[in-house]
Amino acid sequence: MLHKFLLLSCLFFLGFRGAQAQNNLPRLVKTGASTQLLVDGKPYFVLGGELGNSTASSTAYMQPVWPRLRAQHLNTVIAPVYWELLEPQEGRFDFTLIDDLLRDARKNQMKLVLLWFGAWKNSVSCYAPAWVKTDRKCFLRVQDDQGVPQEIMTPFDPRNLDADRKAFVQLMQHLKATDGQEHTVITVQAENEIGMLPTARSYDEKANAAFKQQVPAALLTYLQREKKNLKPEFAAIWQRQGAKTKGTWEEVFGKSLATDEIFMAWFFATYTNAITAAGKAVYPLPMYVNAALNRPNVAPGKYPSAGPLPHVMDVWLAGAPDIDLLAPDFYNPNFEHWCDLYTRGNNPLFIPEIRFEDGVDAKAFFAFGHYNCLSFSPFAIEGSDTLKSPPIGKAYELLSQVTFLLGKYQPAGQVRGFLLQKDSAARVFTLGDYRFTARHEFALGWSMGSKKAEWSPGGGLIIAVAPDEFYVVGTGLVLTAEPNAKGKRAGYLSVDEGHFENEKWLPGRRMNGDQDHQGRHVRVAGGEYSIQHVKLYAY
Ligand code: DGJ
């Protein structure tokens, strides 16, 4: 009897643990003004770095990389999983590299975001296994408008989808089996920078047949339901044709390269959604897709088109409801412009890649403070460039101390962020009982740096923990404050520099006299990094 009771108790406990782990899976939740990524039940912010494409293909090569990533205060590594190495022979799966990644990430107290380098990587099917690449009869390719086959698997061939999906499901099943309790892997990217080249659509036989068909009802239903929320540039194309609710692609959207791109976007989106849905069915981690941002005045097909780009975002939202996030890869200028485009319609900002260059540290503060960003991740984080550019590690060292405050105060809209460049005007915003003005610290003219022709961007974020109490985090900034109340002036009760240990504030210097300009501003010199605890009063 006792044995039976003990056995039942163990089974119940294991079952509960399994369900509890299932319940505590990494997931996205909408909380007030923001969407948060919860990992083991707590808001998580990816202070990340994406590995160069080939780095994770060798466990040995990764060994000296881990300590460098730890030294940069990363909490997350974004790493590829390669279809060609996962399934070298059809139906035979090798999880060695993934198991090594899981082991080493855990050993280094880091989380992982995995990239599924499956059918497409930077538009091309270069990571498809040899048995797919060499069988062009079974696995159809995209063709250009001259009928020339490309090294791109066409999304119109169900055999391509079946092979890609089977491998992805195997990956997700393995993650559930080996990481379903620990949740080392927190999100998965499906494919990489899907984008149509060298023409705006494929001209393979299946694509041509689909192009003559009616626009799928699912897309038309979405357009009608979301009519008021469509991105303006996309809505204009549909409305120019009379906002038709049925017809072929060219009847509904007109005869143009833009229509070719919308057509391809639908089939890329529905293909990738099928992969994502199948993967989530076995292990429902948050999943996203990323896009190579297009440059202005370049025609679809001359840039990798039809991926999850802002101007076809509605097509992706309609065709891929199981994909949680549409993410930008930042290699273009105009960081703020693209962040604004990607956060339309409350699409959370998740940056899986950003060029490692001057100012990447300031952009990190800005992204987390202004856009409630979920992930910030310079590309090729392990590369030699990291030694040349401003230390992202300093930014992450400070951000890792205040993410608990971001998680607590973002839902109530009590966080602001700002990016400060030589040519940018002062940033003015209201927070708590005060109106703040943020300027680049070099604007004071006090620093040697202010004489330079080029200024490294400054940036920061500010968290209101009370209407008159704030934490300011950043680099190269000067902040002044005025009470919202008319006729009042702001005074500085105290400004303390310091740091958090286990969420406990440990003040350092009292920043008075010259350090807060005799009670007139909060300042962090260009090239320096600090957290300052500020208490204001109005008189
Ligand atoms: C964006 C891609 O997603 C990465 O895999 C890599 O190819 C970089 N571009 C290189 O800049």
Coordinates of C-alpha atoms and ligand atoms in Angstrom, one line a residue:
M1 CA 0.0 0.0 0.0
L2 CA 2.7 2.4 1.0
H3 CA 4.7 1.6 -2.1
K4 CA 1.7 2.4 -4.2
F5 CA 1.1 5.7 -2.4
L6 CA 4.8 6.7 -2.9
L7 CA 4.7 5.8 -6.6
L8 CA 1.5 7.8 -7.1
S9 CA 3.0 10.8 -5.3
C10 CA 6.1 10.7 -7.4
L11 CA 4.1 10.4 -10.6
F12 CA 1.9 13.3 -9.5
F13 CA 5.0 15.4 -8.6
L14 CA 6.7 14.7 -11.9
G15 CA 3.4 15.4 -13.8
F16 CA 3.0 18.7 -11.9
R17 CA 6.6 19.7 -12.5
G18 CA 6.2 18.9 -16.2
A19 CA 3.0 21.0 -16.4
Q20 CA 4.6 23.7 -14.2
A21 CA 7.6 23.9 -16.6
Q22 CA 5.1 24.0 -19.5
N23 CA 3.2 26.8 -17.7
N24 CA 6.4 28.6 -17.0
L25 CA 7.6 28.5 -20.6
P26 CA 9.1 31.7 -21.9
R27 CA 6.2 33.6 -23.3
L28 CA 5.1 37.1 -24.4
V29 CA 2.5 38.9 -22.4
K30 CA 0.9 42.3 -23.0
T31 CA 1.1 44.3 -19.8
G32 CA -0.3 47.8 -19.9
A33 CA 1.7 50.0 -22.2
S34 CA 4.2 47.3 -23.2
T35 CA 4.7 43.7 -24.3
Q36 CA 7.0 41.8 -22.1
L37 CA 9.0 38.6 -22.6
L38 CA 8.6 36.5 -19.5
V39 CA 11.3 33.9 -18.8
D40 CA 10.6 31.7 -15.8
G41 CA 7.8 34.0 -14.9
K42 CA 9.8 37.3 -14.8
P43 CA 10.3 40.0 -17.4
Y44 CA 13.4 39.3 -19.4
F45 CA 15.4 41.7 -21.6
V46 CA 17.9 40.3 -24.1
L47 CA 21.2 42.0 -23.6
G48 CA 22.5 40.0 -26.4
G49 CA 24.9 39.4 -29.2
E50 CA 24.4 37.4 -32.4
L51 CA 27.3 35.1 -33.3
G52 CA 28.8 35.3 -36.7
N53 CA 27.2 32.8 -39.1
S54 CA 29.8 30.0 -38.9
T55 CA 30.9 30.4 -35.3
A56 CA 28.4 28.0 -33.7
S57 CA 29.2 25.3 -36.3
S58 CA 32.2 24.2 -34.1
T59 CA 31.9 23.6 -30.4
A60 CA 35.7 23.9 -30.1
Y61 CA 35.7 27.2 -31.9
M62 CA 33.1 28.5 -29.4
Q63 CA 35.1 27.6 -26.3
P64 CA 37.3 30.8 -26.1
V65 CA 34.2 32.8 -27.2
W66 CA 32.1 32.2 -24.1
P67 CA 34.4 34.1 -21.7
R68 CA 34.6 37.1 -24.1
L69 CA 30.8 37.2 -24.1
R70 CA 30.6 37.0 -20.4
A71 CA 33.1 39.9 -20.1
Q72 CA 30.7 42.0 -22.2
H73 CA 28.0 41.3 -19.7
L74 CA 25.7 39.5 -22.2
N75 CA 22.8 37.6 -20.8
T76 CA 21.8 36.0 -24.1
V77 CA 23.6 34.6 -27.1
I78 CA 21.8 34.4 -30.5
A79 CA 23.1 31.4 -32.4
P80 CA 22.2 29.6 -35.6
V81 CA 21.0 26.0 -35.9
Y82 CA 22.0 24.7 -39.4
W83 CA 19.7 22.5 -41.3
E84 CA 22.6 21.0 -43.3
L85 CA 24.4 20.0 -40.1
L86 CA 21.2 18.9 -38.2
E87 CA 20.0 16.6 -41.0
P88 CA 23.0 15.7 -43.1
Q89 CA 21.2 12.6 -44.5
E90 CA 17.4 12.7 -45.0
G91 CA 15.7 11.5 -41.8
R92 CA 19.0 11.2 -39.8
F93 CA 19.3 14.0 -37.2
D94 CA 22.4 15.0 -35.3
F95 CA 21.8 17.2 -32.2
T96 CA 25.5 17.3 -31.1
L97 CA 26.0 21.1 -31.8
I98 CA 22.7 22.0 -30.1
D99 CA 23.4 19.9 -27.0
D100 CA 26.9 21.5 -26.8
L101 CA 25.4 25.0 -27.1
L102 CA 22.8 24.2 -24.3
R103 CA 25.6 22.8 -22.1
D104 CA 27.9 25.8 -22.6
A105 CA 25.2 28.4 -22.3
R106 CA 24.1 27.0 -19.0
K107 CA 27.7 26.7 -17.8
N108 CA 28.1 30.4 -18.6
Q109 CA 24.7 31.4 -17.0
M110 CA 23.4 32.6 -20.4
K111 CA 20.1 32.1 -22.3
L112 CA 19.9 31.3 -26.0
V113 CA 17.9 32.5 -28.9
L114 CA 18.2 30.0 -31.7
L115 CA 18.0 30.9 -35.4
W116 CA 16.6 28.3 -37.7
F117 CA 18.8 28.5 -40.8
G118 CA 16.4 26.3 -42.8
A119 CA 15.1 27.0 -46.3
W120 CA 16.2 30.6 -46.4
K121 CA 19.2 32.5 -45.1
N122 CA 19.7 36.0 -46.5
S123 CA 17.2 35.0 -49.3
V124 CA 19.3 32.0 -50.3
S125 CA 18.9 28.3 -49.5
C126 CA 22.5 27.9 -48.7
Y127 CA 21.9 25.9 -45.5
A128 CA 19.6 23.4 -47.1
P129 CA 21.2 19.9 -46.8
A130 CA 23.1 18.5 -49.8
W131 CA 20.3 16.0 -50.4
V132 CA 17.9 18.9 -50.9
K133 CA 20.3 21.1 -52.9
T134 CA 21.2 18.3 -55.4
D135 CA 17.6 17.1 -56.0
R136 CA 16.2 19.9 -58.1
K137 CA 13.4 17.7 -59.4
C138 CA 11.9 17.0 -56.0
F139 CA 12.8 20.3 -54.3
L140 CA 11.8 23.1 -56.8
R141 CA 13.6 26.4 -56.9
V142 CA 12.5 29.9 -57.5
Q143 CA 12.9 31.0 -61.1
D144 CA 13.5 34.6 -62.3
D145 CA 11.5 36.2 -65.1
Q146 CA 13.8 34.5 -67.7
G147 CA 13.0 31.1 -66.2
V148 CA 16.5 30.8 -64.7
P149 CA 16.4 28.7 -61.5
Q150 CA 17.9 30.4 -58.4
E151 CA 19.6 28.9 -55.4
I152 CA 16.3 29.7 -53.5
M153 CA 13.8 27.0 -52.6
T154 CA 10.4 28.2 -53.8
P155 CA 7.7 28.6 -51.1
F156 CA 5.2 27.2 -53.7
D157 CA 6.4 23.7 -53.5
P158 CA 4.8 21.6 -50.7
R159 CA 7.8 19.2 -50.8
N160 CA 10.1 22.1 -49.8
L161 CA 7.8 22.9 -46.9
D162 CA 7.4 19.3 -45.8
A163 CA 11.2 18.7 -45.6
D164 CA 11.9 22.1 -43.9
R165 CA 9.0 21.6 -41.4
K166 CA 10.0 18.1 -40.5
A167 CA 13.5 19.2 -39.6
F168 CA 12.2 22.2 -37.6
V169 CA 9.8 20.0 -35.7
Q170 CA 12.6 17.6 -34.9
L171 CA 14.5 20.6 -33.5
M172 CA 11.6 21.7 -31.4
Q173 CA 10.9 18.2 -30.1
H174 CA 14.6 17.9 -29.1
L175 CA 14.5 21.3 -27.3
K176 CA 11.4 20.2 -25.4
A177 CA 13.0 17.0 -24.4
T178 CA 16.4 18.5 -23.4
D179 CA 15.4 22.0 -22.3
G180 CA 11.8 21.9 -21.4
Q181 CA 12.5 22.3 -17.7
E182 CA 15.5 24.7 -17.9
H183 CA 14.3 27.0 -20.6
T184 CA 17.8 27.9 -21.7
V185 CA 16.4 28.6 -25.2
I186 CA 13.9 31.5 -24.8
T187 CA 12.8 32.3 -28.4
V188 CA 13.4 30.8 -31.9
Q189 CA 13.7 32.7 -35.2
A190 CA 12.2 30.9 -38.1
E191 CA 14.4 31.1 -41.2
N192 CA 16.7 34.2 -41.7
E193 CA 16.1 37.4 -43.7
I194 CA 13.6 35.8 -46.1
G195 CA 13.6 38.0 -49.2
M196 CA 12.9 37.5 -52.9
L197 CA 15.8 38.0 -55.4
P198 CA 16.6 38.8 -58.2
T199 CA 13.0 39.5 -59.3
A200 CA 10.0 40.8 -57.3
R201 CA 8.3 37.4 -57.6
S202 CA 9.2 33.9 -58.6
Y203 CA 8.3 32.7 -62.1
D204 CA 8.5 28.9 -61.3
E205 CA 5.6 26.9 -62.6
K206 CA 3.8 26.7 -59.2
A207 CA 4.2 30.4 -58.6
N208 CA 2.9 31.3 -62.0
A209 CA -0.2 29.1 -61.4
A210 CA -0.8 30.7 -58.0
F211 CA -0.3 34.3 -59.4
K212 CA -3.3 33.7 -61.7
Q213 CA -5.5 32.6 -58.8
Q214 CA -7.9 34.7 -56.7
V215 CA -6.3 36.5 -53.8
P216 CA -6.9 34.1 -50.8
A217 CA -10.0 34.9 -48.8
A218 CA -7.9 35.0 -45.6
L219 CA -6.0 38.0 -46.8
L220 CA -9.0 39.8 -48.1
T221 CA -10.9 39.2 -44.8
Y222 CA -7.9 40.6 -42.9
L223 CA -7.8 43.7 -45.1
Q224 CA -11.5 44.4 -44.5
R225 CA -11.3 43.7 -40.8
E226 CA -8.2 45.8 -40.3
K227 CA -9.1 48.5 -42.8
K228 CA -8.6 51.3 -40.3
N229 CA -5.3 49.9 -39.0
L230 CA -3.5 49.0 -42.2
K231 CA -0.1 50.6 -42.7
P232 CA -0.7 53.7 -44.9
E233 CA 1.7 52.8 -47.6
F234 CA 0.1 49.4 -48.0
A235 CA -3.5 50.6 -47.7
A236 CA -2.8 53.1 -50.5
I237 CA -2.0 50.3 -52.9
W238 CA -5.2 48.4 -52.1
Q239 CA -7.4 51.5 -52.0
R240 CA -5.9 52.8 -55.3
Q241 CA -7.5 49.7 -56.9
G242 CA -10.8 50.4 -55.2
A243 CA -10.3 48.4 -52.1
K244 CA -11.6 45.3 -53.9
T245 CA -12.8 42.4 -51.8
K246 CA -12.2 39.8 -54.5
G247 CA -10.2 39.2 -57.6
T248 CA -6.8 38.1 -58.8
W249 CA -3.6 39.6 -57.4
E250 CA -3.4 42.2 -60.2
E251 CA -7.1 43.0 -60.0
V252 CA -7.0 43.7 -56.3
F253 CA -3.6 45.3 -56.0
G254 CA -2.9 46.5 -59.5
K255 CA -0.2 45.5 -62.1
S256 CA 3.1 46.5 -60.5
L257 CA 6.3 45.2 -58.8
A258 CA 4.6 46.2 -55.5
T259 CA 1.9 43.6 -56.3
D260 CA 4.5 41.0 -57.2
E261 CA 6.0 41.7 -53.8
I262 CA 2.7 41.5 -51.9
F263 CA 2.0 38.1 -53.7
M264 CA 5.4 36.7 -52.7
A265 CA 5.0 38.1 -49.1
W266 CA 1.8 36.1 -48.7
F267 CA 3.4 32.9 -49.7
F268 CA 6.6 33.4 -47.7
A269 CA 4.4 34.3 -44.7
T270 CA 2.0 31.3 -45.0
Y271 CA 5.0 28.9 -45.6
T272 CA 6.9 30.3 -42.6
N273 CA 3.7 30.2 -40.5
A274 CA 3.3 26.5 -41.3
I275 CA 6.8 25.9 -40.0
T276 CA 6.2 28.0 -36.9
A277 CA 2.8 26.5 -36.1
A278 CA 4.2 23.0 -36.4
G279 CA 7.2 23.8 -34.2
K280 CA 4.9 25.5 -31.6
A281 CA 2.6 22.5 -31.6
V282 CA 5.4 20.4 -30.0
Y283 CA 7.1 23.2 -28.0
P284 CA 5.4 26.6 -27.9
L285 CA 8.3 29.0 -27.5
P286 CA 7.9 32.6 -28.8
M287 CA 8.9 32.8 -32.4
Y288 CA 9.8 35.6 -34.8
V289 CA 11.1 36.4 -38.2
N290 CA 13.7 39.0 -39.2
A291 CA 14.1 41.2 -42.2
A292 CA 16.9 42.9 -44.1
L293 CA 15.8 46.5 -44.3
N294 CA 15.4 47.9 -47.8
R295 CA 17.1 51.0 -49.0
P296 CA 15.0 53.8 -50.5
N297 CA 14.4 54.1 -54.2
V298 CA 15.3 50.5 -54.9
A299 CA 12.7 48.3 -56.7
P300 CA 11.4 45.0 -55.2
G301 CA 13.6 42.2 -56.3
K302 CA 16.6 44.5 -56.5
Y303 CA 16.5 44.4 -52.7
P304 CA 15.5 41.2 -50.8
S305 CA 11.8 41.8 -51.0
A306 CA 8.6 40.3 -49.6
G307 CA 10.2 39.6 -46.3
P308 CA 8.7 40.9 -43.0
L309 CA 9.3 44.5 -44.0
P310 CA 7.2 47.5 -42.8
H311 CA 5.5 48.1 -46.1
V312 CA 4.2 44.5 -46.3
M313 CA 3.8 44.0 -42.5
D314 CA 0.1 43.6 -42.9
V315 CA 0.5 40.8 -45.3
W316 CA 2.7 39.0 -42.8
L317 CA 0.3 39.7 -39.9
A318 CA -2.5 38.2 -42.0
G319 CA -0.6 35.3 -43.3
A320 CA 1.4 34.3 -40.3
P321 CA -0.7 34.7 -37.1
D322 CA 1.5 32.1 -35.3
I323 CA 4.6 34.3 -35.6
D324 CA 4.8 36.5 -32.5
L325 CA 7.2 39.2 -33.7
L326 CA 8.4 40.8 -36.9
A327 CA 12.0 41.9 -36.3
P328 CA 14.4 44.4 -38.1
D329 CA 18.0 43.7 -38.7
F330 CA 19.8 47.1 -38.4
Y331 CA 22.5 47.7 -41.0
N332 CA 20.9 50.9 -42.3
P333 CA 21.1 54.5 -41.1
N334 CA 18.0 56.1 -39.5
F335 CA 17.8 53.8 -36.5
E336 CA 14.8 55.8 -35.0
H337 CA 12.9 55.9 -38.3
W338 CA 13.0 52.1 -38.6
C339 CA 12.2 51.5 -34.9
D340 CA 9.1 53.7 -35.4
L341 CA 8.0 51.7 -38.5
Y342 CA 8.5 48.4 -36.7
T343 CA 6.5 49.4 -33.6
R344 CA 3.4 50.4 -35.5
G345 CA 0.4 48.4 -34.5
N346 CA 2.1 47.5 -31.2
N347 CA 4.5 45.1 -32.9
P348 CA 7.0 44.7 -30.0
L349 CA 10.6 45.8 -30.9
F350 CA 12.9 42.9 -31.0
I351 CA 16.4 43.6 -32.5
P352 CA 18.2 40.3 -33.3
E353 CA 20.9 42.1 -35.2
I354 CA 22.5 45.5 -35.3
R355 CA 25.7 46.5 -36.9
F356 CA 28.5 46.8 -34.3
E357 CA 29.6 50.4 -34.7
D358 CA 30.1 53.7 -32.9
G359 CA 27.0 54.5 -30.9
V360 CA 25.7 51.0 -30.6
D361 CA 25.9 51.5 -26.8
A362 CA 23.8 54.7 -26.8
K363 CA 21.2 52.9 -29.1
A364 CA 20.8 50.2 -26.6
F365 CA 19.8 52.6 -23.8
F366 CA 17.4 54.3 -26.3
A367 CA 15.8 51.1 -27.5
F368 CA 15.1 49.7 -24.1
G369 CA 14.0 53.1 -22.7
H370 CA 12.0 54.5 -25.6
Y371 CA 10.6 51.4 -27.4
N372 CA 10.3 48.9 -24.6
C373 CA 12.6 46.8 -26.7
L374 CA 12.7 43.1 -25.9
S375 CA 16.1 42.3 -27.4
F376 CA 19.2 44.3 -28.4
S377 CA 21.9 42.3 -30.1
P378 CA 24.9 43.5 -32.1
F379 CA 25.9 41.1 -34.9
A380 CA 29.2 39.2 -34.8
I381 CA 29.5 40.0 -31.2
E382 CA 32.5 37.8 -30.8
G383 CA 34.4 39.4 -33.7
S384 CA 37.4 41.6 -33.5
D385 CA 35.3 44.7 -34.1
T386 CA 34.1 44.5 -30.6
L387 CA 37.5 45.6 -29.5
K388 CA 37.4 48.7 -31.7
S389 CA 34.0 50.1 -31.0
P390 CA 32.7 51.7 -27.8
P391 CA 32.2 48.9 -25.2
I392 CA 28.7 47.6 -25.4
G393 CA 29.8 45.8 -22.3
K394 CA 29.6 48.9 -20.3
A395 CA 26.1 49.6 -21.5
Y396 CA 25.0 46.0 -20.7
E397 CA 26.7 46.2 -17.3
L398 CA 24.5 49.1 -16.4
L399 CA 21.4 47.8 -18.1
S400 CA 21.7 44.4 -16.4
Q401 CA 21.4 46.2 -13.1
V402 CA 18.1 48.1 -14.0
T403 CA 16.2 45.5 -16.0
F404 CA 14.2 44.7 -12.9
L405 CA 13.1 48.3 -12.8
L406 CA 12.2 48.2 -16.5
G407 CA 10.1 45.2 -15.9
K408 CA 8.3 46.8 -13.0
Y409 CA 7.8 50.4 -14.4
Q410 CA 7.4 49.9 -18.2
P411 CA 3.8 48.6 -18.0
A412 CA 2.8 51.8 -16.3
G413 CA 4.6 53.9 -18.9
Q414 CA 7.1 55.2 -16.4
V415 CA 10.2 54.8 -18.5
R416 CA 11.6 57.1 -21.2
G417 CA 14.6 56.8 -23.5
F418 CA 16.6 59.2 -25.7
L419 CA 19.3 59.1 -28.4
L420 CA 21.5 62.1 -28.6
Q421 CA 23.5 63.0 -31.7
K422 CA 25.4 66.1 -32.8
D423 CA 22.7 67.1 -35.3
S424 CA 19.7 66.0 -33.2
A425 CA 17.6 68.6 -31.4
A426 CA 17.2 68.4 -27.7
R427 CA 14.7 65.7 -26.6
V428 CA 11.9 66.9 -24.5
F429 CA 9.6 64.6 -22.6
T430 CA 7.4 64.4 -19.5
L431 CA 7.8 61.9 -16.8
G432 CA 6.4 62.0 -13.3
D433 CA 5.8 65.5 -12.2
Y434 CA 8.5 67.0 -14.4
R435 CA 9.3 67.9 -18.0
F436 CA 12.8 66.9 -19.0
T437 CA 15.1 68.1 -21.7
A438 CA 17.9 65.8 -22.8
R439 CA 20.9 67.0 -24.8
H440 CA 24.2 65.5 -25.8
E441 CA 26.7 66.3 -23.1
F442 CA 29.1 67.7 -25.6
A443 CA 26.4 70.4 -26.3
L444 CA 27.6 72.0 -23.0
G445 CA 30.9 72.7 -24.7
W446 CA 32.8 71.7 -21.6
S447 CA 34.3 68.4 -22.9
M448 CA 37.2 68.1 -25.3
G449 CA 34.9 65.9 -27.3
S450 CA 32.6 68.8 -28.1
K451 CA 35.3 70.3 -30.3
K452 CA 35.3 67.1 -32.5
A453 CA 33.7 67.2 -36.0
E454 CA 31.9 63.9 -35.2
W455 CA 30.4 63.1 -31.8
S456 CA 29.8 59.5 -30.7
P457 CA 26.1 59.4 -30.0
G458 CA 25.0 59.7 -26.4
G459 CA 21.9 58.0 -25.0
G460 CA 20.1 57.0 -22.0
L461 CA 16.9 56.0 -20.2
I462 CA 15.1 57.4 -17.2
I463 CA 12.8 55.5 -14.8
A464 CA 10.3 57.2 -12.6
V465 CA 10.0 55.3 -9.3
A466 CA 8.0 58.1 -7.9
P467 CA 6.6 61.4 -9.3
D468 CA 9.8 63.2 -8.1
E469 CA 12.3 60.3 -7.9
F470 CA 14.2 58.9 -10.9
Y471 CA 17.0 56.7 -12.0
V472 CA 19.0 58.0 -15.0
V473 CA 21.1 55.5 -16.9
G474 CA 23.3 56.2 -19.8
T475 CA 26.3 57.9 -21.5
G476 CA 27.1 61.3 -23.0
L477 CA 23.9 63.0 -21.7
V478 CA 22.8 66.1 -19.8
L479 CA 19.3 66.3 -18.4
T480 CA 17.5 69.4 -17.1
A481 CA 14.1 69.4 -15.5
E482 CA 11.1 71.8 -15.0
P483 CA 8.0 71.0 -12.9
N484 CA 4.8 70.4 -14.9
A485 CA 3.1 72.7 -12.4
K486 CA 3.0 76.2 -13.9
G487 CA 5.1 78.9 -12.2
K488 CA 7.2 76.5 -10.3
R489 CA 11.0 75.8 -10.5
A490 CA 12.8 72.4 -10.1
G491 CA 15.3 72.0 -7.4
Y492 CA 17.7 69.0 -6.8
L493 CA 17.3 67.4 -3.4
S494 CA 20.0 64.9 -4.2
V495 CA 21.8 63.3 -7.1
D496 CA 23.7 60.1 -6.2
E497 CA 25.8 58.0 -8.5
G498 CA 25.8 54.3 -7.7
H499 CA 25.0 50.8 -8.7
F500 CA 22.5 48.0 -7.9
E501 CA 23.5 44.7 -6.4
N502 CA 20.7 42.1 -6.4
E503 CA 18.2 44.9 -7.0
K504 CA 19.5 46.9 -3.9
W505 CA 20.7 50.4 -4.6
L506 CA 24.2 51.1 -3.3
P507 CA 25.0 54.9 -3.6
G508 CA 28.5 56.0 -4.4
R509 CA 29.5 59.7 -4.9
R510 CA 27.0 62.4 -4.0
M511 CA 26.9 64.3 -7.4
N512 CA 26.8 67.9 -6.2
G513 CA 28.7 71.1 -7.0
D514 CA 30.3 70.9 -10.4
Q515 CA 29.0 67.3 -10.9
D516 CA 25.3 68.5 -11.1
H517 CA 26.3 72.1 -12.1
Q518 CA 25.4 73.4 -8.7
G519 CA 21.9 71.8 -8.8
R520 CA 21.0 72.6 -12.3
H521 CA 21.3 69.3 -14.3
V522 CA 22.2 65.6 -14.3
R523 CA 25.2 64.8 -16.4
V524 CA 27.1 61.8 -17.7
A525 CA 30.2 62.8 -19.7
G526 CA 30.6 61.5 -23.3
G527 CA 32.5 58.2 -23.1
E528 CA 31.5 57.6 -19.5
Y529 CA 28.6 55.4 -18.2
S530 CA 26.7 55.8 -15.0
I531 CA 23.5 55.2 -13.1
Q532 CA 22.3 58.2 -11.1
H533 CA 19.6 58.4 -8.5
V534 CA 17.8 61.7 -8.7
K535 CA 15.3 63.3 -6.2
L536 CA 13.7 66.6 -7.3
Y537 CA 11.5 69.1 -5.6
A538 CA 9.4 72.0 -6.9
Y539 CA 9.4 75.5 -5.4
Ligands
DGJ1 C1 22.3 39.9 -41.9 C2 22.1 38.4 -41.7 O1 20.9 38.1 -41.1 C3 23.3 37.8 -41.0 O2 23.2 36.4 -41.0 C4 24.6 38.3 -41.6 O3 24.7 37.8 -43.0 C5 24.7 39.8 -41.6 N1 23.5 40.3 -42.4 C6 26.0 40.2 -42.2 O4 26.0 41.7 -42.2

